[in-house]
PDB file of C-alpha atoms in Angstrom:
ATOM      1  CA  UNK A   1       9.753  15.055   7.537  1.00 42.00           C
ATOM      2  CA  UNK A   2       6.330  15.608   9.106  1.00 48.00           C
ATOM      3  CA  UNK A   3       3.517  13.105   8.712  1.00 52.00           C
ATOM      4  CA  UNK A   4       0.778  14.952   6.840  1.00 63.00           C
ATOM      5  CA  UNK A   5      -1.743  12.142   6.490  1.00 70.00           C
ATOM      6  CA  UNK A   6      -3.131  12.291   9.984  1.00 63.00           C
ATOM      7  CA  UNK A   7      -6.765  11.312   9.595  1.00 71.00           C
ATOM      8  CA  UNK A   8      -7.310   7.772  10.792  1.00 71.00           C
ATOM      9  CA  UNK A   9     -10.343   7.435   8.556  1.00 83.00           C
ATOM     10  CA  UNK A  10      -8.212   8.023   5.417  1.00 87.00           C
ATOM     11  CA  UNK A  11      -7.759   4.231   5.150  1.00 87.00           C
ATOM     12  CA  UNK A  12     -11.162   3.160   6.510  1.00 87.00           C
ATOM     13  CA  UNK A  13     -12.830   3.539   3.126  1.00 89.00           C
ATOM     14  CA  UNK A  14     -13.450   1.625  -0.061  1.00 91.00           C
ATOM     15  CA  UNK A  15     -10.234   0.120  -1.509  1.00 91.00           C
ATOM     16  CA  UNK A  16     -10.741   1.868  -4.860  1.00 94.00           C
ATOM     17  CA  UNK A  17     -11.032   5.286  -3.164  1.00 94.00           C
ATOM     18  CA  UNK A  18      -7.933   4.712  -1.038  1.00 93.00           C
ATOM     19  CA  UNK A  19      -5.940   3.414  -4.051  1.00 94.00           C
ATOM     20  CA  UNK A  20      -6.850   6.560  -6.002  1.00 94.00           C
ATOM     21  CA  UNK A  21      -6.119   8.911  -3.112  1.00 93.00           C
ATOM     22  CA  UNK A  22      -2.667   7.385  -2.460  1.00 93.00           C
ATOM     23  CA  UNK A  23      -1.499   8.497  -5.910  1.00 95.00           C
ATOM     24  CA  UNK A  24       0.681  11.584  -5.577  1.00 94.00           C
ATOM     25  CA  UNK A  25       1.435  10.898  -1.895  1.00 92.00           C
ATOM     26  CA  UNK A  26       4.954  10.170  -0.702  1.00 92.00           C
ATOM     27  CA  UNK A  27       6.257   7.138   1.153  1.00 89.00           C
ATOM     28  CA  UNK A  28       8.978   8.414   3.449  1.00 86.00           C
ATOM     29  CA  UNK A  29      11.710   6.562   5.323  1.00 81.00           C
ATOM     30  CA  UNK A  30      12.101   7.787   8.868  1.00 78.00           C
ATOM     31  CA  UNK A  31      15.782   6.881   9.298  1.00 74.00           C
ATOM     32  CA  UNK A  32      17.071   7.707   5.820  1.00 75.00           C
ATOM     33  CA  UNK A  33      15.410  11.018   4.894  1.00 81.00           C
ATOM     34  CA  UNK A  34      14.189   9.581   1.578  1.00 85.00           C
ATOM     35  CA  UNK A  35      10.841   9.960  -0.102  1.00 90.00           C
ATOM     36  CA  UNK A  36       9.164   8.091  -2.944  1.00 92.00           C
ATOM     37  CA  UNK A  37       6.215   9.390  -4.964  1.00 94.00           C
ATOM     38  CA  UNK A  38       3.412   6.815  -5.288  1.00 94.00           C
ATOM     39  CA  UNK A  39       2.648   6.528  -9.016  1.00 96.00           C
ATOM     40  CA  UNK A  40       0.712   3.251  -9.287  1.00 95.00           C
ATOM     41  CA  UNK A  41      -1.652   1.354  -7.011  1.00 95.00           C
ATOM     42  CA  UNK A  42      -4.104  -1.543  -7.207  1.00 93.00           C
ATOM     43  CA  UNK A  43      -7.254  -2.210  -5.192  1.00 92.00           C
ATOM     44  CA  UNK A  44      -8.248  -5.698  -4.025  1.00 86.00           C
ATOM     45  CA  UNK A  45     -11.512  -6.844  -2.462  1.00 84.00           C
ATOM     46  CA  UNK A  46     -11.832  -9.787  -0.048  1.00 77.00           C
ATOM     47  CA  UNK A  47     -14.366 -11.596  -2.244  1.00 74.00           C
ATOM     48  CA  UNK A  48     -11.832 -11.876  -5.079  1.00 73.00           C
ATOM     49  CA  UNK A  49      -9.956 -15.191  -5.074  1.00 71.00           C
ATOM     50  CA  UNK A  50      -6.572 -13.497  -5.682  1.00 65.00           C
ATOM     51  CA  UNK A  51      -6.968 -11.088  -2.755  1.00 63.00           C
ATOM     52  CA  UNK A  52      -4.706 -11.850   0.220  1.00 63.00           C
ATOM     53  CA  UNK A  53      -7.723 -11.649   2.497  1.00 61.00           C
ATOM     54  CA  UNK A  54      -9.959 -13.791   0.283  1.00 61.00           C
ATOM     55  CA  UNK A  55     -12.900 -15.032   2.332  1.00 66.00           C
ATOM     56  CA  UNK A  56     -10.954 -14.882   5.586  1.00 65.00           C
ATOM     57  CA  UNK A  57     -12.271 -13.127   8.632  1.00 68.00           C
ATOM     58  CA  UNK A  58      -9.960 -11.266  10.993  1.00 66.00           C
ATOM     59  CA  UNK A  59     -10.183 -14.240  13.343  1.00 71.00           C
ATOM     60  CA  UNK A  60      -9.179 -16.700  10.567  1.00 70.00           C
ATOM     61  CA  UNK A  61      -6.169 -14.609   9.577  1.00 67.00           C
ATOM     62  CA  UNK A  62      -4.411 -14.259  12.932  1.00 67.00           C
ATOM     63  CA  UNK A  63      -1.869 -17.002  12.132  1.00 67.00           C
ATOM     64  CA  UNK A  64      -1.129 -15.947   8.540  1.00 67.00           C
ATOM     65  CA  UNK A  65       1.869 -13.907   7.381  1.00 66.00           C
ATOM     66  CA  UNK A  66      -0.680 -11.510   5.886  1.00 68.00           C
ATOM     67  CA  UNK A  67      -2.334 -10.995   9.310  1.00 72.00           C
ATOM     68  CA  UNK A  68      -1.512  -7.235   9.326  1.00 74.00           C
ATOM     69  CA  UNK A  69      -3.961  -6.829   6.434  1.00 71.00           C
ATOM     70  CA  UNK A  70      -6.669  -7.627   8.981  1.00 74.00           C
ATOM     71  CA  UNK A  71      -5.534  -5.063  11.529  1.00 75.00           C
ATOM     72  CA  UNK A  72      -6.794  -1.500  11.658  1.00 80.00           C
ATOM     73  CA  UNK A  73      -6.966   0.294   8.309  1.00 84.00           C
ATOM     74  CA  UNK A  74      -3.599   1.773   7.363  1.00 83.00           C
ATOM     75  CA  UNK A  75      -1.486  -1.113   8.658  1.00 81.00           C
ATOM     76  CA  UNK A  76       1.473  -2.059   6.460  1.00 80.00           C
ATOM     77  CA  UNK A  77       1.898  -5.629   5.273  1.00 77.00           C
ATOM     78  CA  UNK A  78       4.994  -6.840   3.452  1.00 75.00           C
ATOM     79  CA  UNK A  79       4.104  -9.944   1.490  1.00 71.00           C
ATOM     80  CA  UNK A  80       6.554 -11.413  -0.992  1.00 69.00           C
ATOM     81  CA  UNK A  81       8.333  -8.068  -1.194  1.00 70.00           C
ATOM     82  CA  UNK A  82       5.090  -6.285  -2.026  1.00 78.00           C
ATOM     83  CA  UNK A  83       3.906  -3.323  -0.014  1.00 82.00           C
ATOM     84  CA  UNK A  84       0.242  -3.556   0.923  1.00 81.00           C
ATOM     85  CA  UNK A  85      -2.050  -1.581   3.202  1.00 84.00           C
ATOM     86  CA  UNK A  86      -5.143  -2.746   5.010  1.00 82.00           C
ATOM     87  CA  UNK A  87      -8.250  -0.705   4.267  1.00 85.00           C
ATOM     88  CA  UNK A  88     -11.844  -0.679   5.470  1.00 75.00           C
ATOM     89  CA  UNK A  89     -12.311  -1.845   9.048  1.00 66.00           C
ATOM     90  CA  UNK A  90     -14.881  -4.579   8.776  1.00 68.00           C
ATOM     91  CA  UNK A  91     -15.309  -8.301   9.335  1.00 69.00           C
ATOM     92  CA  UNK A  92     -13.345  -8.832   6.105  1.00 70.00           C
ATOM     93  CA  UNK A  93     -10.316  -6.943   4.873  1.00 76.00           C
ATOM     94  CA  UNK A  94      -9.793  -5.310   1.514  1.00 83.00           C
ATOM     95  CA  UNK A  95      -6.308  -4.134   0.628  1.00 86.00           C
ATOM     96  CA  UNK A  96      -4.380  -1.744  -1.553  1.00 90.00           C
ATOM     97  CA  UNK A  97      -1.119  -2.663  -3.226  1.00 89.00           C
ATOM     98  CA  UNK A  98       1.408   0.080  -3.816  1.00 92.00           C
ATOM     99  CA  UNK A  99       2.557  -1.126  -7.221  1.00 91.00           C
ATOM    100  CA  UNK A 100       5.245   1.415  -8.145  1.00 92.00           C
ATOM    101  CA  UNK A 101       6.905   4.584  -6.922  1.00 93.00           C
ATOM    102  CA  UNK A 102       9.219   7.221  -8.329  1.00 94.00           C
ATOM    103  CA  UNK A 103      12.405   7.954  -6.406  1.00 93.00           C
ATOM    104  CA  UNK A 104      13.860  11.438  -5.950  1.00 91.00           C
ATOM    105  CA  UNK A 105      16.091  10.893  -8.975  1.00 92.00           C
ATOM    106  CA  UNK A 106      13.053  10.286 -11.185  1.00 92.00           C
ATOM    107  CA  UNK A 107      13.510   6.518 -11.535  1.00 94.00           C
ATOM    108  CA  UNK A 108      10.366   4.362 -11.472  1.00 94.00           C
ATOM    109  CA  UNK A 109      10.621   1.419  -9.082  1.00 91.00           C
ATOM    110  CA  UNK A 110       8.332  -1.598  -9.424  1.00 87.00           C
ATOM    111  CA  UNK A 111       7.538  -3.919  -6.492  1.00 83.00           C
ATOM    112  CA  UNK A 112      10.931  -5.682  -6.301  1.00 81.00           C
ATOM    113  CA  UNK A 113      13.118  -2.565  -6.674  1.00 86.00           C
ATOM    114  CA  UNK A 114      10.809  -0.652  -4.347  1.00 85.00           C
ATOM    115  CA  UNK A 115      11.145  -3.415  -1.728  1.00 80.00           C
ATOM    116  CA  UNK A 116      14.933  -3.241  -2.041  1.00 80.00           C
ATOM    117  CA  UNK A 117      15.039   0.573  -1.819  1.00 82.00           C
ATOM    118  CA  UNK A 118      12.684   0.690   1.147  1.00 80.00           C
ATOM    119  CA  UNK A 119      14.521  -2.220   2.828  1.00 75.00           C
ATOM    120  CA  UNK A 120      11.395  -4.352   3.057  1.00 74.00           C
ATOM    121  CA  UNK A 121      13.133  -7.711   2.715  1.00 66.00           C
ATOM    122  CA  UNK A 122      13.943  -9.265   6.090  1.00 66.00           C
ATOM    123  CA  UNK A 123      17.369 -10.462   4.937  1.00 64.00           C
ATOM    124  CA  UNK A 124      18.859  -6.964   5.052  1.00 57.00           C
ATOM    125  CA  UNK A 125      20.539  -5.857   8.279  1.00 58.00           C
ATOM    126  CA  UNK A 126      18.665  -2.551   8.093  1.00 59.00           C
ATOM    127  CA  UNK A 127      15.239  -4.094   7.454  1.00 61.00           C
ATOM    128  CA  UNK A 128      12.661  -1.353   7.941  1.00 63.00           C
ATOM    129  CA  UNK A 129      10.498  -3.475  10.240  1.00 64.00           C
ATOM    130  CA  UNK A 130       7.276  -1.786   9.142  1.00 70.00           C
ATOM    131  CA  UNK A 131       5.363  -5.091   8.725  1.00 65.00           C
ATOM    132  CA  UNK A 132       2.350  -4.891  10.990  1.00 65.00           C
ATOM    133  CA  UNK A 133       2.953  -1.239  11.897  1.00 68.00           C
ATOM    134  CA  UNK A 134       0.215   1.333  11.570  1.00 68.00           C
ATOM    135  CA  UNK A 135       1.321   3.957   9.038  1.00 73.00           C
ATOM    136  CA  UNK A 136       0.216   6.939  11.124  1.00 68.00           C
ATOM    137  CA  UNK A 137       2.164   6.094  14.283  1.00 67.00           C
ATOM    138  CA  UNK A 138       5.665   7.123  15.277  1.00 66.00           C
ATOM    139  CA  UNK A 139       6.598   3.431  15.466  1.00 71.00           C
ATOM    140  CA  UNK A 140       6.455   2.882  11.706  1.00 75.00           C
ATOM    141  CA  UNK A 141       9.776   3.464   9.955  1.00 78.00           C
ATOM    142  CA  UNK A 142       7.978   4.189   6.711  1.00 82.00           C
ATOM    143  CA  UNK A 143       5.015   6.534   6.603  1.00 84.00           C
ATOM    144  CA  UNK A 144       2.953   8.603   4.213  1.00 87.00           C
ATOM    145  CA  UNK A 145       2.856  12.344   3.611  1.00 87.00           C
ATOM    146  CA  UNK A 146       0.783  14.461   1.289  1.00 86.00           C
ATOM    147  CA  UNK A 147       2.408  15.171  -2.025  1.00 85.00           C
ATOM    148  CA  UNK A 148       1.123  16.669  -5.212  1.00 81.00           C
ATOM    149  CA  UNK A 149      -2.357  17.180  -6.569  1.00 82.00           C
ATOM    150  CA  UNK A 150      -3.233  14.704  -9.295  1.00 86.00           C
ATOM    151  CA  UNK A 151      -5.349  15.933 -12.179  1.00 83.00           C
ATOM    152  CA  UNK A 152      -5.611  12.771 -14.264  1.00 90.00           C
ATOM    153  CA  UNK A 153      -5.661   9.146 -13.151  1.00 92.00           C
ATOM    154  CA  UNK A 154      -5.302   6.341 -15.672  1.00 93.00           C
ATOM    155  CA  UNK A 155      -7.494   3.320 -14.860  1.00 93.00           C
ATOM    156  CA  UNK A 156      -6.729  -0.115 -16.270  1.00 93.00           C
ATOM    157  CA  UNK A 157      -7.077  -3.803 -15.517  1.00 92.00           C
ATOM    158  CA  UNK A 158      -4.745  -5.068 -12.820  1.00 88.00           C
ATOM    159  CA  UNK A 159      -1.474  -6.580 -13.934  1.00 80.00           C
ATOM    160  CA  UNK A 160      -1.401 -10.417 -14.106  1.00 81.00           C
ATOM    161  CA  UNK A 161      -4.938 -10.691 -12.705  1.00 82.00           C
ATOM    162  CA  UNK A 162      -7.687 -12.393 -14.693  1.00 83.00           C
ATOM    163  CA  UNK A 163     -10.497  -9.932 -14.114  1.00 83.00           C
ATOM    164  CA  UNK A 164     -12.341  -7.322 -16.139  1.00 84.00           C
ATOM    165  CA  UNK A 165     -12.322  -4.887 -13.221  1.00 89.00           C
ATOM    166  CA  UNK A 166     -10.287  -1.741 -13.796  1.00 93.00           C
ATOM    167  CA  UNK A 167      -8.671  -1.441 -10.381  1.00 93.00           C
ATOM    168  CA  UNK A 168      -5.121  -0.511 -11.424  1.00 93.00           C
ATOM    169  CA  UNK A 169      -4.480   3.214 -11.074  1.00 95.00           C
ATOM    170  CA  UNK A 170      -1.561   5.247 -12.412  1.00 95.00           C
ATOM    171  CA  UNK A 171      -0.583   8.836 -12.762  1.00 93.00           C
ATOM    172  CA  UNK A 172       1.148  10.267 -15.784  1.00 82.00           C
ATOM    173  CA  UNK A 173       4.784  10.473 -14.740  1.00 71.00           C
ATOM    174  CA  UNK A 174       6.305  12.319 -17.681  1.00 63.00           C
TER     175      UNK A 174
END
């Protein structure tokens, strides 16, 4: 499957814009010929206390497990089985969480099931090894391709986050 998202600046934008634009794209697995439609995302900003990059500069984060979130925009980070992407190349890092996907059989997978299906947990012998890989390179075993046009995005408050900001984005999957 060909990588259709080829513009490096796709990820070097505001987290909300990237989270919206990821909806309808596919996450593909290089070695397994599988694809998953992205149906829900969340945007996080470094100044928020629950953001993985909260008030940390790129220099501060080099020793953290979430260090890939401070690499170039579009770098995958697997954190607690969650699939995150770094966005906006700046002194601080914002990130986008891919919250749920739809598999080719039509089943919706939340973070844990998605991590299992994409082999994101390190305990599996076929671990995808995408942590810290840039999503637009040939080295990343999971990558993104363009999918379907989205006409309506549902905005809501993020799940389990105490904030009034509506930074959870979903598409109608019926």
